[in-house]
Amino acid sequence: MLTYPPEVGALQAIRRKLKDPRKNLRNWRKGDPCVSNWTGVICTMPQPDGFLHIQELRMLNLNLTGKLAPELGQLSNLTELNFMWNHNITGSIPKEIGNIKSLKFLLLSGNQLSGPLADELGFLPNLLMFQVDLNQITGSLPKSFVNLISCRHFHMNNNSISGQIPSELSSMPALIHFLLDNNNLMGNLPPEFSQMPKLRILQLDNTNFGGTEIPASYGNMSNLVKLNHLNLGIGARK
C-alpha cells in the first residue's frame, strides 16, 4: 500500500518551497510519505482506491523558513494543516488552500505571512478553526468568510488587517471566538454582531475604530463572556 502519487508530488513541491536549517525534514528525501512516516505527515487508513492519502500535515515548531506552496491545495483529503510557530515562514497564504473542502483546522499562527487573505479561503465548509494570528497579514477581511458555516474559532489578531469589519460576518452561525485585536481596522462596531447566537469572546481592542461606543444591542448577547474593546479609536497598532 502506497501514498497516492499526485499527493507525493504535491509534498515534494511543498518541500522545495521550504528551507529546513535544522534538518527536521531530512526523511522527506527517501521512501514513501505514509509508509516511511515522513515527519509531520499523518495518513488515512487504506482507501477504496487502493492508496493511502495525506490526512494531516503537522509542521508546527520545526524552525522552517521559506514559503507555503500552492500545491498544498492538492492534498484534497487533508483535515489539519498546521504550520504554527515556525516564526520565519514568509509570503502569502496560498488561495489554493480553499480547494481543500475536507479541511477542519487551518493553523498558521506565529510566522511572518503577509499579503491579503484570499476570497477562496472563505469556501471551506468544514473548517472549525482558522488561526493566522501573529503574522503580517494586510488588506481587508473578505466577505466570503460568511461561508465558513462550521467555523468556531476565528483568530486574526496581531496582524495589520485594515478596513471595516464586514457586517455580513455576523451570519457565521457557529462562531465562539472572534479575535481581531491589534490590527488596523476602521469604522465602527457592527451592531449586527449582536445577532451571533454562540459568540462568547469578542476581542477588538487596539484597533483603529473611529468611535468607542458599543452598540446597545450588544447588551442582548446572553452567551458573551468577554468583550475587549479598550483603546478603540486611539489609533493603529504601533
mmCIF file of C-alpha atoms in Angstrom:
data_model
loop_
_atom_site.group_PDB
_atom_site.id
_atom_site.type_symbol
_atom_site.label_atom_id
_atom_site.label_comp_id
_atom_site.label_asym_id
_atom_site.label_seq_id
_atom_site.Cartn_x
_atom_site.Cartn_y
_atom_site.Cartn_z
ATOM 1 C CA MET A 1 0.000 0.000 0.000
ATOM 2 C CA LEU A 2 1.498 3.329 -1.097
ATOM 3 C CA THR A 3 0.654 7.035 -0.904
ATOM 4 C CA TYR A 4 -1.488 8.418 -3.726
ATOM 5 C CA PRO A 5 1.134 9.516 -6.310
ATOM 6 C CA PRO A 6 -0.254 13.035 -7.011
ATOM 7 C CA GLU A 7 -0.105 13.763 -3.271
ATOM 8 C CA VAL A 8 3.507 12.560 -3.148
ATOM 9 C CA GLY A 9 4.260 15.044 -5.920
ATOM 10 C CA ALA A 10 2.472 17.784 -4.003
ATOM 11 C CA LEU A 11 4.548 17.081 -0.872
ATOM 12 C CA GLN A 12 7.740 17.244 -2.916
ATOM 13 C CA ALA A 13 6.689 20.638 -4.303
ATOM 14 C CA ILE A 14 5.842 21.846 -0.784
ATOM 15 C CA ARG A 15 9.285 20.739 0.413
ATOM 16 C CA ARG A 16 11.047 22.621 -2.391
ATOM 17 C CA LYS A 17 9.483 25.906 -1.216
ATOM 18 C CA LEU A 18 10.647 25.395 2.365
ATOM 19 C CA LYS A 19 14.063 25.762 3.947
ATOM 20 C CA ASP A 20 14.907 23.399 6.763
ATOM 21 C CA PRO A 21 18.030 24.657 8.584
ATOM 22 C CA ARG A 22 17.738 22.132 11.407
ATOM 23 C CA LYS A 23 17.085 19.223 9.033
ATOM 24 C CA ASN A 24 13.824 18.258 10.695
ATOM 25 C CA LEU A 25 12.536 17.090 7.295
ATOM 26 C CA ARG A 26 15.577 15.020 6.305
ATOM 27 C CA ASN A 27 13.468 11.872 5.967
ATOM 28 C CA TRP A 28 11.316 13.595 3.299
ATOM 29 C CA ARG A 29 14.009 12.706 0.744
ATOM 30 C CA LYS A 30 13.543 8.943 0.805
ATOM 31 C CA GLY A 31 10.830 6.312 0.834
ATOM 32 C CA ASP A 32 7.081 6.743 0.706
ATOM 33 C CA PRO A 33 5.468 9.531 2.795
ATOM 34 C CA CYS A 34 2.925 7.331 4.544
ATOM 35 C CA VAL A 35 4.828 4.053 4.645
ATOM 36 C CA SER A 36 8.081 5.686 5.794
ATOM 37 C CA ASN A 37 6.355 8.011 8.272
ATOM 38 C CA TRP A 38 7.700 11.310 6.963
ATOM 39 C CA THR A 39 7.957 13.918 9.718
ATOM 40 C CA GLY A 40 4.637 15.692 10.250
ATOM 41 C CA VAL A 41 2.742 13.605 7.685
ATOM 42 C CA ILE A 42 -0.300 11.752 9.070
ATOM 43 C CA CYS A 43 -2.138 9.462 6.670
ATOM 44 C CA THR A 44 -5.538 7.836 6.282
ATOM 45 C CA MET A 45 -6.237 4.157 6.516
ATOM 46 C CA PRO A 46 -6.147 2.401 3.118
ATOM 47 C CA GLN A 47 -8.885 3.823 0.908
ATOM 48 C CA PRO A 48 -11.120 2.117 -1.695
ATOM 49 C CA ASP A 49 -8.886 3.440 -4.472
ATOM 50 C CA GLY A 50 -6.056 1.290 -3.114
ATOM 51 C CA PHE A 51 -3.919 4.182 -1.859
ATOM 52 C CA LEU A 52 -3.099 5.942 1.375
ATOM 53 C CA HIS A 53 -3.899 9.670 1.458
ATOM 54 C CA ILE A 54 -2.470 12.573 3.439
ATOM 55 C CA GLN A 55 -4.871 13.420 6.259
ATOM 56 C CA GLU A 56 -2.845 15.845 8.397
ATOM 57 C CA LEU A 57 0.238 17.969 7.867
ATOM 58 C CA ARG A 58 1.656 18.845 11.290
ATOM 59 C CA MET A 59 4.629 21.126 10.663
ATOM 60 C CA LEU A 60 4.478 23.215 13.832
ATOM 61 C CA ASN A 61 7.565 24.479 15.624
ATOM 62 C CA LEU A 62 10.113 22.958 13.236
ATOM 63 C CA ASN A 63 12.080 26.185 12.608
ATOM 64 C CA LEU A 64 11.146 26.078 8.932
ATOM 65 C CA THR A 65 11.581 29.107 6.689
ATOM 66 C CA GLY A 66 10.601 29.766 3.077
ATOM 67 C CA LYS A 67 7.078 29.933 1.687
ATOM 68 C CA LEU A 68 3.858 27.912 1.576
ATOM 69 C CA ALA A 69 3.440 26.260 -1.816
ATOM 70 C CA PRO A 70 0.179 26.420 -3.812
ATOM 71 C CA GLU A 71 0.428 22.636 -4.157
ATOM 72 C CA LEU A 72 -0.984 22.418 -0.637
ATOM 73 C CA GLY A 73 -4.347 22.694 -2.351
ATOM 74 C CA GLN A 74 -3.778 19.300 -3.985
ATOM 75 C CA LEU A 75 -3.964 17.495 -0.635
ATOM 76 C CA SER A 76 -7.689 17.014 -1.062
ATOM 77 C CA ASN A 77 -8.178 14.691 1.944
ATOM 78 C CA LEU A 78 -6.482 16.995 4.442
ATOM 79 C CA THR A 79 -8.296 17.729 7.702
ATOM 80 C CA GLU A 80 -5.461 19.580 9.513
ATOM 81 C CA LEU A 81 -2.890 21.973 8.062
ATOM 82 C CA ASN A 82 -0.583 23.170 10.824
ATOM 83 C CA PHE A 83 2.498 25.364 10.296
ATOM 84 C CA MET A 84 2.256 27.194 13.625
ATOM 85 C CA TRP A 85 5.244 28.721 15.404
ATOM 86 C CA ASN A 86 7.869 28.334 12.730
ATOM 87 C CA HIS A 87 8.378 32.108 13.108
ATOM 88 C CA ASN A 88 10.018 32.756 9.736
ATOM 89 C CA ILE A 89 7.709 31.389 7.036
ATOM 90 C CA THR A 90 7.017 34.313 4.694
ATOM 91 C CA GLY A 91 4.881 35.104 1.648
ATOM 92 C CA SER A 92 1.140 34.916 1.263
ATOM 93 C CA ILE A 93 -1.312 32.192 2.267
ATOM 94 C CA PRO A 94 -1.996 30.257 -0.959
ATOM 95 C CA LYS A 95 -5.521 30.733 -2.243
ATOM 96 C CA GLU A 96 -5.409 27.097 -3.373
ATOM 97 C CA ILE A 97 -5.957 26.027 0.246
ATOM 98 C CA GLY A 98 -9.577 26.957 -0.458
ATOM 99 C CA ASN A 99 -9.787 23.795 -2.603
ATOM 100 C CA ILE A 100 -9.427 21.517 0.438
ATOM 101 C CA LYS A 101 -13.107 21.087 1.289
ATOM 102 C CA SER A 102 -12.336 18.478 3.979
ATOM 103 C CA LEU A 103 -10.134 20.894 5.973
ATOM 104 C CA LYS A 104 -11.118 21.359 9.630
ATOM 105 C CA PHE A 105 -8.053 23.085 11.109
ATOM 106 C CA LEU A 106 -6.075 25.822 9.321
ATOM 107 C CA LEU A 107 -3.368 26.758 11.832
ATOM 108 C CA LEU A 108 -0.718 29.229 10.657
ATOM 109 C CA SER A 109 -0.125 31.362 13.761
ATOM 110 C CA GLY A 110 3.294 32.706 14.685
ATOM 111 C CA ASN A 111 5.013 33.257 11.341
ATOM 112 C CA GLN A 112 5.715 36.171 9.010
ATOM 113 C CA LEU A 113 2.981 35.523 6.488
ATOM 114 C CA SER A 114 1.932 38.654 4.643
ATOM 115 C CA GLY A 115 -0.392 39.935 1.948
ATOM 116 C CA PRO A 116 -4.190 39.857 1.963
ATOM 117 C CA LEU A 117 -6.429 36.926 2.803
ATOM 118 C CA ALA A 118 -7.798 35.419 -0.415
ATOM 119 C CA ASP A 119 -11.539 35.194 -1.036
ATOM 120 C CA GLU A 120 -11.064 31.484 -1.757
ATOM 121 C CA LEU A 121 -10.253 30.812 1.905
ATOM 122 C CA GLY A 122 -13.897 31.515 2.693
ATOM 123 C CA PHE A 123 -15.099 28.379 0.919
ATOM 124 C CA LEU A 124 -14.105 25.759 3.465
ATOM 125 C CA PRO A 125 -17.436 24.357 4.693
ATOM 126 C CA ASN A 126 -15.946 22.037 7.335
ATOM 127 C CA LEU A 127 -13.392 24.445 8.827
ATOM 128 C CA LEU A 128 -13.605 24.597 12.631
ATOM 129 C CA MET A 129 -10.519 26.671 13.460
ATOM 130 C CA PHE A 130 -8.992 29.454 11.351
ATOM 131 C CA GLN A 131 -5.875 30.781 13.092
ATOM 132 C CA VAL A 132 -3.483 33.210 11.396
ATOM 133 C CA ASP A 133 -2.698 35.395 14.420
ATOM 134 C CA LEU A 134 0.792 36.829 14.976
ATOM 135 C CA ASN A 135 1.665 37.317 11.318
ATOM 136 C CA GLN A 136 1.841 40.321 8.986
ATOM 137 C CA ILE A 137 -1.449 39.909 7.134
ATOM 138 C CA THR A 138 -2.714 43.060 5.396
ATOM 139 C CA GLY A 139 -5.824 44.022 3.444
ATOM 140 C CA SER A 140 -9.441 43.695 4.462
ATOM 141 C CA LEU A 141 -11.461 40.726 5.684
ATOM 142 C CA PRO A 142 -13.170 39.024 2.722
ATOM 143 C CA LYS A 143 -16.953 38.946 2.820
ATOM 144 C CA SER A 144 -16.673 35.366 1.550
ATOM 145 C CA PHE A 145 -15.779 34.325 5.111
ATOM 146 C CA VAL A 146 -19.515 34.331 5.818
ATOM 147 C CA ASN A 147 -19.479 30.915 4.117
ATOM 148 C CA LEU A 148 -17.357 29.415 6.924
ATOM 149 C CA ILE A 149 -20.509 27.942 8.393
ATOM 150 C CA SER A 150 -18.729 25.484 10.726
ATOM 151 C CA CYS A 151 -16.007 27.832 11.996
ATOM 152 C CA ARG A 152 -15.902 28.163 15.797
ATOM 153 C CA HIS A 153 -12.539 29.858 16.330
ATOM 154 C CA PHE A 154 -11.538 32.827 14.172
ATOM 155 C CA HIS A 155 -8.146 34.143 15.334
ATOM 156 C CA MET A 156 -6.903 37.047 13.183
ATOM 157 C CA ASN A 157 -5.361 39.141 15.964
ATOM 158 C CA ASN A 158 -1.896 40.745 15.881
ATOM 159 C CA ASN A 159 -1.704 41.431 12.159
ATOM 160 C CA SER A 160 -2.155 44.544 10.015
ATOM 161 C CA ILE A 161 -5.663 43.821 8.725
ATOM 162 C CA SER A 162 -7.418 47.031 7.694
ATOM 163 C CA GLY A 163 -10.800 48.317 6.593
ATOM 164 C CA GLN A 164 -14.248 47.843 8.049
ATOM 165 C CA ILE A 165 -15.308 44.521 9.558
ATOM 166 C CA PRO A 166 -17.913 43.221 7.094
ATOM 167 C CA SER A 167 -21.286 43.158 8.808
ATOM 168 C CA GLU A 168 -22.026 40.025 6.761
ATOM 169 C CA LEU A 169 -19.747 38.048 9.077
ATOM 170 C CA SER A 170 -22.456 38.284 11.724
ATOM 171 C CA SER A 171 -24.120 35.421 9.833
ATOM 172 C CA MET A 172 -21.390 32.945 10.805
ATOM 173 C CA PRO A 173 -23.631 30.629 12.851
ATOM 174 C CA ALA A 174 -21.072 28.585 14.821
ATOM 175 C CA LEU A 175 -18.563 31.267 15.845
ATOM 176 C CA ILE A 176 -17.476 31.173 19.513
ATOM 177 C CA HIS A 177 -14.174 33.132 19.494
ATOM 178 C CA PHE A 178 -13.763 36.181 17.229
ATOM 179 C CA LEU A 179 -10.318 37.719 17.818
ATOM 180 C CA LEU A 180 -9.348 40.787 15.790
ATOM 181 C CA ASP A 181 -7.429 42.842 18.353
ATOM 182 C CA ASN A 182 -4.168 44.569 17.416
ATOM 183 C CA ASN A 183 -4.994 45.294 13.795
ATOM 184 C CA ASN A 184 -5.607 48.442 11.738
ATOM 185 C CA LEU A 185 -9.388 48.149 11.450
ATOM 186 C CA MET A 186 -11.538 51.217 10.982
ATOM 187 C CA GLY A 187 -15.180 52.221 11.115
ATOM 188 C CA ASN A 188 -17.446 51.203 13.985
ATOM 189 C CA LEU A 189 -18.507 48.060 15.774
ATOM 190 C CA PRO A 190 -21.112 46.364 13.558
ATOM 191 C CA PRO A 191 -24.371 46.204 15.534
ATOM 192 C CA GLU A 192 -25.232 43.035 13.595
ATOM 193 C CA PHE A 193 -22.671 41.122 15.666
ATOM 194 C CA SER A 194 -25.206 41.071 18.491
ATOM 195 C CA GLN A 195 -27.144 38.516 16.413
ATOM 196 C CA MET A 196 -24.395 35.895 16.586
ATOM 197 C CA PRO A 197 -26.012 33.102 18.601
ATOM 198 C CA LYS A 198 -22.946 31.365 20.078
ATOM 199 C CA LEU A 199 -20.354 34.147 20.329
ATOM 200 C CA ARG A 200 -18.573 34.073 23.699
ATOM 201 C CA ILE A 201 -15.350 36.051 23.200
ATOM 202 C CA LEU A 202 -15.043 39.169 21.016
ATOM 203 C CA GLN A 203 -11.667 40.948 21.080
ATOM 204 C CA LEU A 204 -11.390 44.223 19.188
ATOM 205 C CA ASP A 205 -9.029 46.287 21.327
ATOM 206 C CA ASN A 206 -6.042 48.204 19.922
ATOM 207 C CA THR A 207 -7.559 48.756 16.501
ATOM 208 C CA ASN A 208 -8.259 51.943 14.582
ATOM 209 C CA PHE A 209 -12.022 52.186 15.030
ATOM 210 C CA GLY A 210 -13.484 55.645 14.663
ATOM 211 C CA GLY A 211 -15.555 55.510 17.833
ATOM 212 C CA THR A 212 -15.639 53.807 21.189
ATOM 213 C CA GLU A 213 -19.349 53.335 21.554
ATOM 214 C CA ILE A 214 -20.626 49.791 21.914
ATOM 215 C CA PRO A 215 -23.990 49.297 20.186
ATOM 216 C CA ALA A 216 -26.826 48.917 22.679
ATOM 217 C CA SER A 217 -27.809 45.627 21.033
ATOM 218 C CA TYR A 218 -24.620 44.040 22.428
ATOM 219 C CA GLY A 219 -26.340 44.017 25.813
ATOM 220 C CA ASN A 220 -28.623 41.272 24.483
ATOM 221 C CA MET A 221 -25.773 38.817 23.820
ATOM 222 C CA SER A 222 -26.552 36.270 26.507
ATOM 223 C CA ASN A 223 -23.565 33.998 25.749
ATOM 224 C CA LEU A 224 -20.934 36.733 25.589
ATOM 225 C CA VAL A 225 -18.469 36.375 28.462
ATOM 226 C CA LYS A 226 -15.654 38.617 27.209
ATOM 227 C CA LEU A 227 -15.710 41.801 25.146
ATOM 228 C CA ASN A 228 -12.358 43.534 24.849
ATOM 229 C CA HIS A 229 -12.769 46.965 23.285
ATOM 230 C CA LEU A 230 -10.277 49.166 25.140
ATOM 231 C CA ASN A 231 -8.403 51.792 23.135
ATOM 232 C CA LEU A 232 -10.871 51.806 20.275
ATOM 233 C CA GLY A 233 -10.228 54.933 18.273
ATOM 234 C CA ILE A 234 -6.817 55.642 19.772
ATOM 235 C CA GLY A 235 -5.040 54.715 16.565
ATOM 236 C CA ALA A 236 -3.408 51.946 14.609
ATOM 237 C CA ARG A 237 -1.153 49.380 16.232
ATOM 238 C CA LYS A 238 2.405 50.613 16.541
#
